[in-house]
Structure formats: C-alpha cells, structure tokens
mmCIF file of C-alpha atoms and ligand atoms in Angstrom:
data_model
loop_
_atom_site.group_PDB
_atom_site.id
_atom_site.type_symbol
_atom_site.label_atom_id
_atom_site.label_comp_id
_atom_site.label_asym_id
_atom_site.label_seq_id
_atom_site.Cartn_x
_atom_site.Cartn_y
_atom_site.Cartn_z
ATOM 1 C CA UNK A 1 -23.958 -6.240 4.243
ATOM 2 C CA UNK A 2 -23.593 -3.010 3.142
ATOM 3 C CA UNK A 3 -21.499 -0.811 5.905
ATOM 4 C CA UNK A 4 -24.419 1.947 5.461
ATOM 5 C CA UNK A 5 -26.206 -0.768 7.933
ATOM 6 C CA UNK A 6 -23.883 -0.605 10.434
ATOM 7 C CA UNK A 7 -22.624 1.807 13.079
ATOM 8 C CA UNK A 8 -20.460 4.895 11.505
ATOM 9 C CA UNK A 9 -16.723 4.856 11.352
ATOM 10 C CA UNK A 10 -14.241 7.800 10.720
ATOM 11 C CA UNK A 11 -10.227 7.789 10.062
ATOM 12 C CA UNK A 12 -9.574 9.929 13.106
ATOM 13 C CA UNK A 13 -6.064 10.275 12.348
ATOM 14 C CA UNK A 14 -3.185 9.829 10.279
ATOM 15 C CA UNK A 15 1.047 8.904 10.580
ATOM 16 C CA UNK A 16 3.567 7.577 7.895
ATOM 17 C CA UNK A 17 7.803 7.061 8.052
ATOM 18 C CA UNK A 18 10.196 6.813 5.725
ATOM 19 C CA UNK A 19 13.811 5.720 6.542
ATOM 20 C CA UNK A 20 16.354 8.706 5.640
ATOM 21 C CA UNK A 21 18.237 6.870 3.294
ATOM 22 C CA UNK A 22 17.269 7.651 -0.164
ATOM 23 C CA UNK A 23 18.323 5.769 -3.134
ATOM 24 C CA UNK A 24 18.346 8.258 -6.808
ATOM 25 C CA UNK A 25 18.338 6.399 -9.739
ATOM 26 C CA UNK A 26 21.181 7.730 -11.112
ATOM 27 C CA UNK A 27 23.069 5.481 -7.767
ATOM 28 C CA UNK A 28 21.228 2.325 -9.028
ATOM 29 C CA UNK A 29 23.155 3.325 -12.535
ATOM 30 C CA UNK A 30 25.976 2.355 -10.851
ATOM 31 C CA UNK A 31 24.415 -1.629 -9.360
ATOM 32 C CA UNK A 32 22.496 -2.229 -12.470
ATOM 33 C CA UNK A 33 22.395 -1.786 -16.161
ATOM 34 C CA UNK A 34 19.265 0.733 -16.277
ATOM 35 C CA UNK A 35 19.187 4.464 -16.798
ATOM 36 C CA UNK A 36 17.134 7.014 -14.841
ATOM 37 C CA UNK A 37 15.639 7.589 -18.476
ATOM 38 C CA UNK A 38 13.757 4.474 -18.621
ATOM 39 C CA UNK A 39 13.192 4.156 -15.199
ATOM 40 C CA UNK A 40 11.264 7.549 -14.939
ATOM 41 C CA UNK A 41 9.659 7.091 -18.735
ATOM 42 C CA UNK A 42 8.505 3.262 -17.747
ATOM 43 C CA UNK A 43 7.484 3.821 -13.944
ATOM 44 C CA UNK A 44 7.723 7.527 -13.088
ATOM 45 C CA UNK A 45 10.002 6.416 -9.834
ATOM 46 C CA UNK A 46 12.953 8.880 -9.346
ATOM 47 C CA UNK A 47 13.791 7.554 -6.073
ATOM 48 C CA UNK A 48 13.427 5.470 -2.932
ATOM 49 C CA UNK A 49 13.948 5.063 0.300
ATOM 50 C CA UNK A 50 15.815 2.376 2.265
ATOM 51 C CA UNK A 51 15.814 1.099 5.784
ATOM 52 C CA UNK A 52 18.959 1.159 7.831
ATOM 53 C CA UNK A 53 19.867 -2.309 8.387
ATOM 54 C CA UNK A 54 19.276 -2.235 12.023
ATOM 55 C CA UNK A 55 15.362 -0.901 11.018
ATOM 56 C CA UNK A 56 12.665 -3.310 11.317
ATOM 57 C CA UNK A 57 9.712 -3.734 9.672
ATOM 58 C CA UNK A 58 7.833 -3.008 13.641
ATOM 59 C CA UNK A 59 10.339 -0.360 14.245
ATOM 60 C CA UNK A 60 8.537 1.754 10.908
ATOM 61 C CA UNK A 61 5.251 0.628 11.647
ATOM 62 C CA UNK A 62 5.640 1.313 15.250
ATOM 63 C CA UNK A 63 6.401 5.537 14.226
ATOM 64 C CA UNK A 64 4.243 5.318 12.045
ATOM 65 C CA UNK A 65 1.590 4.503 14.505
ATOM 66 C CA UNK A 66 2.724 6.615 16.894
ATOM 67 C CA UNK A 67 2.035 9.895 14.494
ATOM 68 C CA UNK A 68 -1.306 8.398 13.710
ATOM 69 C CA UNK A 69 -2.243 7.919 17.722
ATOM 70 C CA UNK A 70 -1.039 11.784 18.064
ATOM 71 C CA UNK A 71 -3.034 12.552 14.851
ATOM 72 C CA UNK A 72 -6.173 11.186 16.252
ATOM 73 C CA UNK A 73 -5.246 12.282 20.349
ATOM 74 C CA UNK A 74 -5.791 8.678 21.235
ATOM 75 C CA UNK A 75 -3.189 6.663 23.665
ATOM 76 C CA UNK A 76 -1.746 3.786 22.823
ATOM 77 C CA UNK A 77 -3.983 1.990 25.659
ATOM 78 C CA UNK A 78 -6.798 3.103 23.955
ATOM 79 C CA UNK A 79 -6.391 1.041 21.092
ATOM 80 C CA UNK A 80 -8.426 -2.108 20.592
ATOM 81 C CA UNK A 81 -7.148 -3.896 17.593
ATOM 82 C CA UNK A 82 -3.682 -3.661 15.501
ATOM 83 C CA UNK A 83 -3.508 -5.101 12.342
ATOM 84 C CA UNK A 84 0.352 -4.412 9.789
ATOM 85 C CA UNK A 85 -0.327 -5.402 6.492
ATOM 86 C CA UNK A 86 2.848 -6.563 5.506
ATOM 87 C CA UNK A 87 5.141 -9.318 3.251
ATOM 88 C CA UNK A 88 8.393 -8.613 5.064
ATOM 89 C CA UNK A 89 7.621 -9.198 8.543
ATOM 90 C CA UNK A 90 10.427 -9.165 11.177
ATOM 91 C CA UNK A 91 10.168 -12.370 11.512
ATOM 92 C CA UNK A 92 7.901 -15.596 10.075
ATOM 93 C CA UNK A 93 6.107 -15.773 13.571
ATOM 94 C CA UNK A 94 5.636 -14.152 16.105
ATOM 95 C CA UNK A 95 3.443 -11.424 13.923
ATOM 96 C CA UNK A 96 4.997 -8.260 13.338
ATOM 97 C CA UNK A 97 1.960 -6.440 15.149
ATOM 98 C CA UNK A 98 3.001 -7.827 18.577
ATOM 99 C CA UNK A 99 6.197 -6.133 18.132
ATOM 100 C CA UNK A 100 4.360 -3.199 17.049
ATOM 101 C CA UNK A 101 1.715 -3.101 20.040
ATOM 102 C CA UNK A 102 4.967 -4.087 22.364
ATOM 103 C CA UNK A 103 7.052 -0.620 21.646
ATOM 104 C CA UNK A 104 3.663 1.652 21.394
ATOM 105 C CA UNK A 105 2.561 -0.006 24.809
ATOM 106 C CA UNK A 106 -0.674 -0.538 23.351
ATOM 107 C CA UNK A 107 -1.106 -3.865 25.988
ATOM 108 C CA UNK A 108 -5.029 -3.483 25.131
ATOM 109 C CA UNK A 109 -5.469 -4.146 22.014
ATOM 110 C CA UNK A 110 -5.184 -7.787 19.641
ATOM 111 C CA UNK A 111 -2.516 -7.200 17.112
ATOM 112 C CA UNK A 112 -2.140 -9.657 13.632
ATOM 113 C CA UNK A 113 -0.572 -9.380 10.733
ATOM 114 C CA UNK A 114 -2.561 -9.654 6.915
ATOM 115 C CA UNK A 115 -0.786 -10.721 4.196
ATOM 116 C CA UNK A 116 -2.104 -9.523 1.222
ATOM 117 C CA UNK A 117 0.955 -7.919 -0.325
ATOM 118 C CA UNK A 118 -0.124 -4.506 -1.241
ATOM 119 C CA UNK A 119 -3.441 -4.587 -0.562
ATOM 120 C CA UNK A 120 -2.322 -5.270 3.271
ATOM 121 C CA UNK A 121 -3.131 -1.945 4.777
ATOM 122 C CA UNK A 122 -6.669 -1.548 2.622
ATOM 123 C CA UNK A 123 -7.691 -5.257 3.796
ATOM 124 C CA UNK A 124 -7.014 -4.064 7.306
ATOM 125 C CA UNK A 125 -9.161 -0.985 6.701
ATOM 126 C CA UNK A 126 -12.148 -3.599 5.559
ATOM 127 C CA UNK A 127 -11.847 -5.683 8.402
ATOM 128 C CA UNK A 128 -11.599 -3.108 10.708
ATOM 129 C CA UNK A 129 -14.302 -0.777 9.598
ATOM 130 C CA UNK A 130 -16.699 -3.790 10.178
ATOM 131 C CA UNK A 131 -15.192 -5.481 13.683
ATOM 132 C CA UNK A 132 -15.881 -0.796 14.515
ATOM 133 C CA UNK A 133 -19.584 -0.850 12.793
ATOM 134 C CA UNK A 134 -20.697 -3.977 14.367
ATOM 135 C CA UNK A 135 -20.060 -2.450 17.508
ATOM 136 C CA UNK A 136 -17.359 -5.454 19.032
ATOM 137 C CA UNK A 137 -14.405 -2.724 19.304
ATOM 138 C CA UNK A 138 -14.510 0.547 19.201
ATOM 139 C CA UNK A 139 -10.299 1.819 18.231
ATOM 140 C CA UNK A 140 -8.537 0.179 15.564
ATOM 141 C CA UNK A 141 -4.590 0.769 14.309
ATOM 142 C CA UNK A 142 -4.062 -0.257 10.842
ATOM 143 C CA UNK A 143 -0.370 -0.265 8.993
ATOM 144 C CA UNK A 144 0.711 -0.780 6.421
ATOM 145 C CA UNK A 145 4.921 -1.516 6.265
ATOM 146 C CA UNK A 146 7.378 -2.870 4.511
ATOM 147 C CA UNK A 147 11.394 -3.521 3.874
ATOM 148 C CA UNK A 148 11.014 -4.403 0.664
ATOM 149 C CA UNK A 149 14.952 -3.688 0.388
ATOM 150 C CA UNK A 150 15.300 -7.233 2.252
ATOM 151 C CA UNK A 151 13.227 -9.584 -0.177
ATOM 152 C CA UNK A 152 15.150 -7.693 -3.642
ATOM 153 C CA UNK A 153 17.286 -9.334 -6.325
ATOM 154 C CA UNK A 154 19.885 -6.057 -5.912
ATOM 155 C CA UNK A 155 21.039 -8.019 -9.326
ATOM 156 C CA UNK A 156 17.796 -7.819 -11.007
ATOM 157 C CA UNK A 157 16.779 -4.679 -13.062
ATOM 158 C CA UNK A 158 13.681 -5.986 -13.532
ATOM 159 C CA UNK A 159 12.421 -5.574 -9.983
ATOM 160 C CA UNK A 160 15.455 -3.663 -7.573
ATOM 161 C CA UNK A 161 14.257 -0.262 -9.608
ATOM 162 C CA UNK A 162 10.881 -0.707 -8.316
ATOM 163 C CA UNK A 163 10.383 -1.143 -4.567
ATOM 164 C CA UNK A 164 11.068 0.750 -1.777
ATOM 165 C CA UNK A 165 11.206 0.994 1.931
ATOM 166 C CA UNK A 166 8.648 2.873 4.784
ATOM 167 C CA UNK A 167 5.232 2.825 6.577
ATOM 168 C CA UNK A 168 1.763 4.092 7.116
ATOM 169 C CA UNK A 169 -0.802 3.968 9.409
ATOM 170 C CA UNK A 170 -4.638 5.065 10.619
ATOM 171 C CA UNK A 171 -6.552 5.257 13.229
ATOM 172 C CA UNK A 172 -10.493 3.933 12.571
ATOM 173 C CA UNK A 173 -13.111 5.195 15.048
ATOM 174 C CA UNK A 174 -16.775 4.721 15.883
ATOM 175 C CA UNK A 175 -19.248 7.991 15.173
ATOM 176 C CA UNK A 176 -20.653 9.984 12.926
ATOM 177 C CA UNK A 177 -17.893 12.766 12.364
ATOM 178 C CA UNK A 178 -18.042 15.145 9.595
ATOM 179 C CA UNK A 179 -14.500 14.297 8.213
ATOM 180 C CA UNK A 180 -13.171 10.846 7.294
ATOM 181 C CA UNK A 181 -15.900 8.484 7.323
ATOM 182 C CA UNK A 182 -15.687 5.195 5.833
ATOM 183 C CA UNK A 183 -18.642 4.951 3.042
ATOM 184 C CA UNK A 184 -17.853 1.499 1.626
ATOM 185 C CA UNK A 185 -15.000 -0.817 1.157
ATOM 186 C CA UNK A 186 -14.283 -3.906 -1.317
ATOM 187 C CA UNK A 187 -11.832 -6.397 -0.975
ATOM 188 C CA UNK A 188 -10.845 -9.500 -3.867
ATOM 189 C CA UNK A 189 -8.291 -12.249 -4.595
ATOM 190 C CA UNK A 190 -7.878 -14.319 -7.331
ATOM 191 C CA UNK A 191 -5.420 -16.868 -6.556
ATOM 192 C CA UNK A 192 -5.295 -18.376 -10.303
ATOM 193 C CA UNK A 193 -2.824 -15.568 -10.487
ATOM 194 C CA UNK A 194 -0.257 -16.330 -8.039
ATOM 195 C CA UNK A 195 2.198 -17.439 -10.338
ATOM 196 C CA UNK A 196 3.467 -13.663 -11.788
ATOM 197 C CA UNK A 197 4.240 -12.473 -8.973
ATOM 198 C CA UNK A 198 5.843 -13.675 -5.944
ATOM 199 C CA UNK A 199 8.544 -14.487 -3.933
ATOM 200 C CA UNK A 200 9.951 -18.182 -4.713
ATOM 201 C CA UNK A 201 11.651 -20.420 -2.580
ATOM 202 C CA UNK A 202 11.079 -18.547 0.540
ATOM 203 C CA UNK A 203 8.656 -20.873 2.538
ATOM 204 C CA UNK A 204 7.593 -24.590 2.775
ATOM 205 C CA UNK A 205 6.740 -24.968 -1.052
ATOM 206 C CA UNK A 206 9.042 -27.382 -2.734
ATOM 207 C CA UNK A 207 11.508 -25.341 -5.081
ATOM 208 C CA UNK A 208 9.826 -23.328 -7.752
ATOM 209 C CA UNK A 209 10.778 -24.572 -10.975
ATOM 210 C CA UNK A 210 9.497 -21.801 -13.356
ATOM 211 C CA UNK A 211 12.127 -19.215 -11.208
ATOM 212 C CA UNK A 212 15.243 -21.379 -10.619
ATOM 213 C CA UNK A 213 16.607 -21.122 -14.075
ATOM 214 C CA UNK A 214 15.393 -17.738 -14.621
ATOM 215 C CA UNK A 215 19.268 -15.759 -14.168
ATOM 216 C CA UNK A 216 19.167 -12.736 -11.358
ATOM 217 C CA UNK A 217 16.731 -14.045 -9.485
ATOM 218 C CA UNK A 218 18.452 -15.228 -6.344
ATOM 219 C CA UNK A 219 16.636 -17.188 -3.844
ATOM 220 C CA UNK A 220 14.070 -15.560 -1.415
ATOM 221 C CA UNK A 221 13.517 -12.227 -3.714
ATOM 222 C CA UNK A 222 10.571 -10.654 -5.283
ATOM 223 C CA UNK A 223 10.113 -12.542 -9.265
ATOM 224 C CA UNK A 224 7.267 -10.747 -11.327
ATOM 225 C CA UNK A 225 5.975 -11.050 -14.886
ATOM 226 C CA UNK A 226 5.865 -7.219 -14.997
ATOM 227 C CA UNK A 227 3.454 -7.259 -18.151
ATOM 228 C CA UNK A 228 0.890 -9.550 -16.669
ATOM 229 C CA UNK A 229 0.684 -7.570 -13.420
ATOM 230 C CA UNK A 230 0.726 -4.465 -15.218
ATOM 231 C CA UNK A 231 -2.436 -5.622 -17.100
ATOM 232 C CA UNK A 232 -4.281 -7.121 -14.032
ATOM 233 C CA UNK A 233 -3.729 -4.066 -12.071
ATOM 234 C CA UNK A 234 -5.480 -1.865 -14.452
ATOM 235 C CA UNK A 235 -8.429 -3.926 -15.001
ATOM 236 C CA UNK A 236 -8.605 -4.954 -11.207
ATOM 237 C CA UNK A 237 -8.460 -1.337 -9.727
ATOM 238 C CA UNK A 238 -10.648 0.326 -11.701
ATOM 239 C CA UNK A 239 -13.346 -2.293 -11.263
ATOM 240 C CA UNK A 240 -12.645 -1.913 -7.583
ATOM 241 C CA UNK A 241 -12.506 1.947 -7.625
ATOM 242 C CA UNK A 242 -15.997 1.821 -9.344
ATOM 243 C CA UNK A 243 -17.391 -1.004 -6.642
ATOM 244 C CA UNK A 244 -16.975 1.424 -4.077
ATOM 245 C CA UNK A 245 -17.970 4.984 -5.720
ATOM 246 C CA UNK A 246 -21.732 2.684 -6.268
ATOM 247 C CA UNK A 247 -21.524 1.100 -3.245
ATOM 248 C CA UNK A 248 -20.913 5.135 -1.528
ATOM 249 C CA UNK A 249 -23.625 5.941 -3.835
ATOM 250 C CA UNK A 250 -21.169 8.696 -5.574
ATOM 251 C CA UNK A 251 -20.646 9.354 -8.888
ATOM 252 C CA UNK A 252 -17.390 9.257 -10.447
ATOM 253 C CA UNK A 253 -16.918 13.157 -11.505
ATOM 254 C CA UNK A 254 -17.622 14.015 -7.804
ATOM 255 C CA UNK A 255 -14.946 12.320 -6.506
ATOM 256 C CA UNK A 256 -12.217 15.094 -5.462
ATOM 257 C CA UNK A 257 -9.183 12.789 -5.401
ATOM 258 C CA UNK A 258 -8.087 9.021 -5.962
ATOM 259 C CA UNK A 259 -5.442 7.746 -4.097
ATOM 260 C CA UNK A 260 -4.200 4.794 -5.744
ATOM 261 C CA UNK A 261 -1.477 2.486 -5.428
ATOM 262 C CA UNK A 262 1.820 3.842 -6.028
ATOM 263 C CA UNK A 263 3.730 1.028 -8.050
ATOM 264 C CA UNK A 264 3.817 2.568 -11.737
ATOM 265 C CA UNK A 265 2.685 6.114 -13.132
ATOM 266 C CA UNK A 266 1.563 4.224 -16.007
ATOM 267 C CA UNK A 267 -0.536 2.535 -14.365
ATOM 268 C CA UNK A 268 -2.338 5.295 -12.448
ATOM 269 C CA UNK A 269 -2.418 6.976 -15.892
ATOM 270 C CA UNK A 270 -4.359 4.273 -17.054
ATOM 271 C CA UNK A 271 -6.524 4.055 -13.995
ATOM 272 C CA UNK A 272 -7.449 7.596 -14.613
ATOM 273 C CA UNK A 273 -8.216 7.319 -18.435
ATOM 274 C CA UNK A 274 -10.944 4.559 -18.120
ATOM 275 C CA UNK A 275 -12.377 6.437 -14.704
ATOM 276 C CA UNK A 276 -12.682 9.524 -16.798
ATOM 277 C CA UNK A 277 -10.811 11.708 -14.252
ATOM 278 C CA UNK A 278 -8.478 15.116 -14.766
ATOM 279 C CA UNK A 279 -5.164 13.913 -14.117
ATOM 280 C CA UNK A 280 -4.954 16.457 -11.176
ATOM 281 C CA UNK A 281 -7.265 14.308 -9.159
ATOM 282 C CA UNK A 282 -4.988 11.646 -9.131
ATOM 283 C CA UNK A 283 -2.740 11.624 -5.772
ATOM 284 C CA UNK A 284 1.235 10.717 -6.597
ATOM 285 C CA UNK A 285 3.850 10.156 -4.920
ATOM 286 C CA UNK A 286 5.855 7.115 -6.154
ATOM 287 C CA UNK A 287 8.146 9.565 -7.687
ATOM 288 C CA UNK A 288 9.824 9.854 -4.106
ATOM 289 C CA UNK A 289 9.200 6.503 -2.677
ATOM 290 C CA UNK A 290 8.739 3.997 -5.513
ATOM 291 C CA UNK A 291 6.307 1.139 -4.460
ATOM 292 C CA UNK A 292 6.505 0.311 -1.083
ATOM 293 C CA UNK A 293 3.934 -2.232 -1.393
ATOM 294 C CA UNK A 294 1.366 -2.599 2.009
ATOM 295 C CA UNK A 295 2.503 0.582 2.644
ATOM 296 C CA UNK A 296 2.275 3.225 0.008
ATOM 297 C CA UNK A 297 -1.376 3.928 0.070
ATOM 298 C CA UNK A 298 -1.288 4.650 3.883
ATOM 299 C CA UNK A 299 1.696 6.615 3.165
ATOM 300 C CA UNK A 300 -0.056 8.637 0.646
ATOM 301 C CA UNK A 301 -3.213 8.762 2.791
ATOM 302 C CA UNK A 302 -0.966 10.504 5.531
ATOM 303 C CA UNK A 303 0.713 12.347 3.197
ATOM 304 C CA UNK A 304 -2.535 13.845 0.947
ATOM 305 C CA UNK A 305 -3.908 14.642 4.622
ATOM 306 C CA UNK A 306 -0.916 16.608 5.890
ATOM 307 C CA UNK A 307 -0.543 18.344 2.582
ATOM 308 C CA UNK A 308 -4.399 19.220 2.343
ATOM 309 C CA UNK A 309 -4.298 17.472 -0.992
ATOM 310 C CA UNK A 310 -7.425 16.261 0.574
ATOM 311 C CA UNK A 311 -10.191 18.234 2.591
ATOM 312 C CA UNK A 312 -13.037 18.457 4.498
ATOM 313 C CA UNK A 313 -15.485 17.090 2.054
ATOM 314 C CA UNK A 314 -13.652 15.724 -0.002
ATOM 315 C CA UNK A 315 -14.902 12.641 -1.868
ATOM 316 C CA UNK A 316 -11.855 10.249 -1.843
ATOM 317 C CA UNK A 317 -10.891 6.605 -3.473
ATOM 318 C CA UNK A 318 -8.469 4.613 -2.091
ATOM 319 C CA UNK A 319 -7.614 1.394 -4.617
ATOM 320 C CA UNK A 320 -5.298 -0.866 -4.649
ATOM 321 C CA UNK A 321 -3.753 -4.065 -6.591
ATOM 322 C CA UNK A 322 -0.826 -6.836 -5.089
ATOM 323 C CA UNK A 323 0.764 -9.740 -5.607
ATOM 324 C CA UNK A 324 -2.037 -12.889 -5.044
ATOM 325 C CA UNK A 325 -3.650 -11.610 -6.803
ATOM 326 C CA UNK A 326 -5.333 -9.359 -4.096
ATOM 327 C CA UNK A 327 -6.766 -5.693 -4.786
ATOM 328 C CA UNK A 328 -8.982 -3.396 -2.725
ATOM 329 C CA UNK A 329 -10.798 -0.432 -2.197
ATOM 330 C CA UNK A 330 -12.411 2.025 -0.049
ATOM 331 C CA UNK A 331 -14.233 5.452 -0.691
ATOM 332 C CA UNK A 332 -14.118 8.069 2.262
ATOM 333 C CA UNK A 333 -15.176 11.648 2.568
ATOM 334 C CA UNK A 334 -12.644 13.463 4.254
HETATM 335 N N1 COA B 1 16.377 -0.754 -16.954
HETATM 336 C C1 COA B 1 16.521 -0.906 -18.268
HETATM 337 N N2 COA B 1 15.872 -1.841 -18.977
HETATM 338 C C2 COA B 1 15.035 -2.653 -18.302
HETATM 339 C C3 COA B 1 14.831 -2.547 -16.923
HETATM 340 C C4 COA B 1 15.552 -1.537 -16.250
HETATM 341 N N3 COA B 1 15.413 -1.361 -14.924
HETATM 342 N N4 COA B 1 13.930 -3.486 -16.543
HETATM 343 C C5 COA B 1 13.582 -4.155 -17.648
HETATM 344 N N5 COA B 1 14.250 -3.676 -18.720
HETATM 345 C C6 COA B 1 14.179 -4.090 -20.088
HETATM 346 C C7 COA B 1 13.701 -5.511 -20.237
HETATM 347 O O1 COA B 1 14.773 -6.392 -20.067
HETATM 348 C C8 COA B 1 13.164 -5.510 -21.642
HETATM 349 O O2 COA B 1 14.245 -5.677 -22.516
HETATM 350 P P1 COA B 1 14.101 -6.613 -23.834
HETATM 351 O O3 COA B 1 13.028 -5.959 -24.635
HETATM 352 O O4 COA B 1 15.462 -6.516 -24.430
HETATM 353 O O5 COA B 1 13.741 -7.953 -23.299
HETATM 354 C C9 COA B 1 12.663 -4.092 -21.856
HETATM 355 O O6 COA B 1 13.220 -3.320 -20.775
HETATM 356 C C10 COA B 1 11.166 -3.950 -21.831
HETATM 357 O O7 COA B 1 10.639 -4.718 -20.790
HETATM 358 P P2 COA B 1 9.095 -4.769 -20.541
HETATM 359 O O8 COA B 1 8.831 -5.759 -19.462
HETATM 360 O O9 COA B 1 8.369 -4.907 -21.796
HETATM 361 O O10 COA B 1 8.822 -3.264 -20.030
HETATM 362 P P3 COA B 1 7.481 -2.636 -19.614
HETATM 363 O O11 COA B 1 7.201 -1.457 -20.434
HETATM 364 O O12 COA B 1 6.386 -3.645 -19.429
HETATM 365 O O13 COA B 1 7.831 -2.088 -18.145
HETATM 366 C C11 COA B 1 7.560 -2.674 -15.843
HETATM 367 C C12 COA B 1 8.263 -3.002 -17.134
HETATM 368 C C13 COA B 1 8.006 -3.688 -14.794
HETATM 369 C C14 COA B 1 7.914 -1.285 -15.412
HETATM 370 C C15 COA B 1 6.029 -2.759 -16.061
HETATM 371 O O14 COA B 1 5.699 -3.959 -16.710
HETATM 372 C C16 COA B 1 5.258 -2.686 -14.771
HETATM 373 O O15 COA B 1 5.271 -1.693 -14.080
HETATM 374 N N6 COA B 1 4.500 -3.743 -14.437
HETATM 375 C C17 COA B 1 3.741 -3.753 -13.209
HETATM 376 C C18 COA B 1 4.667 -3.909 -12.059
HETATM 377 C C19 COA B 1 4.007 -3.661 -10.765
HETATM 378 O O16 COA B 1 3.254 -2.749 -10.632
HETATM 379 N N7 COA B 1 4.317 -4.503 -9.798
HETATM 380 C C20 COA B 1 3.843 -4.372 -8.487
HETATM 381 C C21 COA B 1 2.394 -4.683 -8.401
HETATM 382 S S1 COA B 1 1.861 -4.449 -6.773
#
C-alpha cells in the first residue's frame, strides 16, 4: 500500500555520535601494507573513527538517541517503539535496543534490533513509518550503530581500511508537518547474494569453507568480494533511489540532495552518473568516518540537518546497499 494512503509521518528530529578516537590513514600505514594514496583514490576514506574499548554498541546508540529526543523535544517516555539497526550488537541476545531503551529510560516503548547490515537504520525507517501511518503507535526511535572495529581482520587490507565506528538516530512522528515528511520508502533482499559478503564462522553455520583458507581473514571478521559488492551496490541503489522518487511522485532533477550510503566515493560517483545528478547534490561524508555500516546514513541524515545541507523543502533521497544482500530507500521533503 502506498504510504500516501496512510496517516502522515515526519522525522521530527535528529542525533548522531562518533567515538573521539580517530584513525588517519597514514596510522593504518603503519598495521597494514596500504598507502593513504590508494585508499583515498579507491574509496575516498581519509579517516575513521573508533570506539573506546569500554564503548558499546547501546552506549553510541543510546547518545545518539538522546540528541535525536532533544532534537524533536520528545522524552524518552514518550517513545513508543525502538528499533537499532545493527550487525555488532552488544551481545547475541538480549537485543541491543533493550539496552538502549534501559539507559534513555524510555520504559514505554518495544525496542528490537534489525539486522540488515547497512540497510539497518533505513529498514527501521520502513517499518516504522507504517506501524506511525496505520495509526498503532504514534513515536518511534530508529538507530542505526555499529563497532565495526570489533568484527575487523586488523590484518586484512582488504577490509580494516574500510569500516568505521559511531551512530545515528531519528525520531518518526504522526502529522502533517511542513518539514520532514516521509513520502515513500522501499526496502529489498536478495539472499542469492549472501556469499560476498559476510562475516564467517561467527554463528551456528558449520565452518565456511570458501573463507578458511583465504589468508588474513581470521575467524569472526568481516570477508567481502569487494568487486561483486561494488557492482551490486550500484545497480541496487539506483534502482531503489528511482523506486522512491516515482513512488513520491518526484522527478529526479527536483530532488535537492541524495544522501546515500557512505561505503565508497566511487560508488556514490556512480550512483550520481546514472541518476543524472550535479555532483553537489550528492551528501558525503565517508571521508571522515569511512563506512560505518547501519549507521552512516543516519549519521549523515543528522549531520546534512545540522549543517543545513538540507532545508525546508528540500526534496531528499536516502538509499542504501548491505551485506545480504539488503538495500533501501526513502524520499523525504525536509
Ligand atoms: N591497500 C593497498 N592495496 C590494496 C588494498 C589496500 N588497502 N586493498 C586491496 N588492495 C589491492 C588488492 O590486493 C589488489 O591487488 P592485486 O591486483 O595485486 O590483487 C588491488 O589492490 C586491486 O584490488 P581490487 O579489489 O581490484 O580493487 P578495487 O578497485 O575493486 O577496490 C574496494 C577495492 C574494496 C575499495 C572496492 O571493490 C569496493 O569499494 N567495493 C565495495 C565495498 C563496499 O562498499 N562494501 C560495503 C558494502 S555495504
């Protein structure tokens, strides 16, 4: 159904977090044989950040959320429904958005985890904005977070250059404001895929025999066919991007910014080319943060909101592509 048919819903506010820690590539130099040349010329990343070891997962999320409650002048009491996309929960059960609705206080609200790699935070915005427009909860807290830093092959210069640390959150309402109102939203999975990227031998599957022989990539840490995802992601984001600029009933030159998923300039380059778009309507910030999976598209969000990258009015389209394979999208006027 489309969500024209249901009851409005608005992103009434907005929070992110980064750990202080930040990680250059010219200090990876020193763990791994790479260079901040082809780092920057293959991914665009110049740095990351990294959780303290004494950081959780719900200890990001939970500031995170905080700045988003504050954003929207909501209490935590007031919140219905918390859902942390994640893949590096604080623990395998129970889900990290208990601990997350435990330190906010938010004793109101159902709290789950999705886990739909990077797509976590823009699933959570789907299933939210309908649980809102069908009128069976009225505040939602979606997150997206991540310690990526905990699930990396530090050996591997395949995938330690890549990932990063932090989280993001919103706030979804019911009404009919002006600014941030949810116009559409696609989710999609193709599990055919699951195979190029993943992380092997960390749950109740027998050992994975295409990874075990495979040097650098210690048990429990992220593997990935890099060229395979690279392709998929392209192909699978701008499909989605377009779903939801028909669905909104936009058309692509109006929309003011995309905010994709941060994991590779290249990729967002190549997003842009087949969408047609000026490069300046492209939001980026991977160059700080690197891909912090489930949460770098709420951490943009906040952070093209804070900045006034985006305004009142402003057509935007979020899209996204993770490990699954999942991908999503949603288109919002600010
Ligand atoms: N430093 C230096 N060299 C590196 C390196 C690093 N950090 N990582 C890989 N290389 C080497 C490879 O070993 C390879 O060497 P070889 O030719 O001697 O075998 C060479 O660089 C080229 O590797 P290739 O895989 O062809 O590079 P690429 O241009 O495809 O870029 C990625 C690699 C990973 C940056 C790119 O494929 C990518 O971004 N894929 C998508 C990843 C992604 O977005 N994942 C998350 C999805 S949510």
């Amino acid at each position: 159904m489309p969500l024209s048919k249901l009851n409005p819903v608005y992103i009434a506010g907005t929070g992110s977090y980064l750990p202080e820690k930040i990680l250059s590539n010219a200090e990876l130099e020193k763990m791994v044989d790479t260079s901040d040349e082809w780092i920057v010329s293959r991914t665009g990343i110049k740095a990351r950040r990294i959780a303290a070891e004494h950081e959780s997962t719900s200890d990001m999320a939970s500031i995170a959320a905080q700045r988003a409650l504050d954003d929207a002048g909501i209490t935590a009491e007031e919140v219905d429904l918390i859902i942390v996309g994640t893949i590096t929960p604080d623990m395998s059960f129970p889900a990290t958005a208990c601990y997350v609705q435990q330190k906010l206080g938010a004793h109101n609200a159902v709290a789950y985890d999705i886990s739909a790699a990077c797509s976590g935070f823009l699933y959570a915005m789907n299933i939210a904005t309908a649980q809102i427009g069908a009128g069976l909860i009225k505040n939602a807290l979606i997150i997206g977070a991540e310690k990526l830093s905990s699930i990396l092959d530090w050996t591997d210069r395949n995938t330690c250059v890549l990932f990063g640390d932090g989280a993001g959150a919103a706030v979804l309402r019911p009404g009919n404001e002006s600014t941030g109102r949810v116009h559409a939203t696609r989710i999609g999975t193709d599990g055919r895929q699951t195979g190029i990227l993943k992380v092997p031998n960390s749950g109740t599957a027998t050992l994975d025999p295409e990874v075990q022989p495979v040097e650098g990539n210690a048990t429990g840490t992220i593997y990935m066919a890099g060229r395979e995802v690279f392709r998929h992601a392209v192909t699978a984001m701008k499909e989605s991007a377009l779903g939801v600029i028909a669905d909104a009933g936009w058309k692509t030159e109006d929309v003011a910014r995309v905010i994709p998923h941060q994991a590779n300039l290249r990729i967002i380059d190549a997003i842009r080319e087949r969408l047609n778009l000026p490069k300046e309507r492209m939001f980026v910030n991977l160059d700080k943060y690197g891909n912090t999976s489930a949460a770098a598209i709420a951490i943009a969000l906040d952070e093209a909101n804070k900045t006034k990258s985006i305004v009142r009015g402003d057509k935007v389209v979020l899209v996204v592509f993770g490990a699954g394979l999942t991908w999503a999208a949603a288109a919002v006027e600010w």
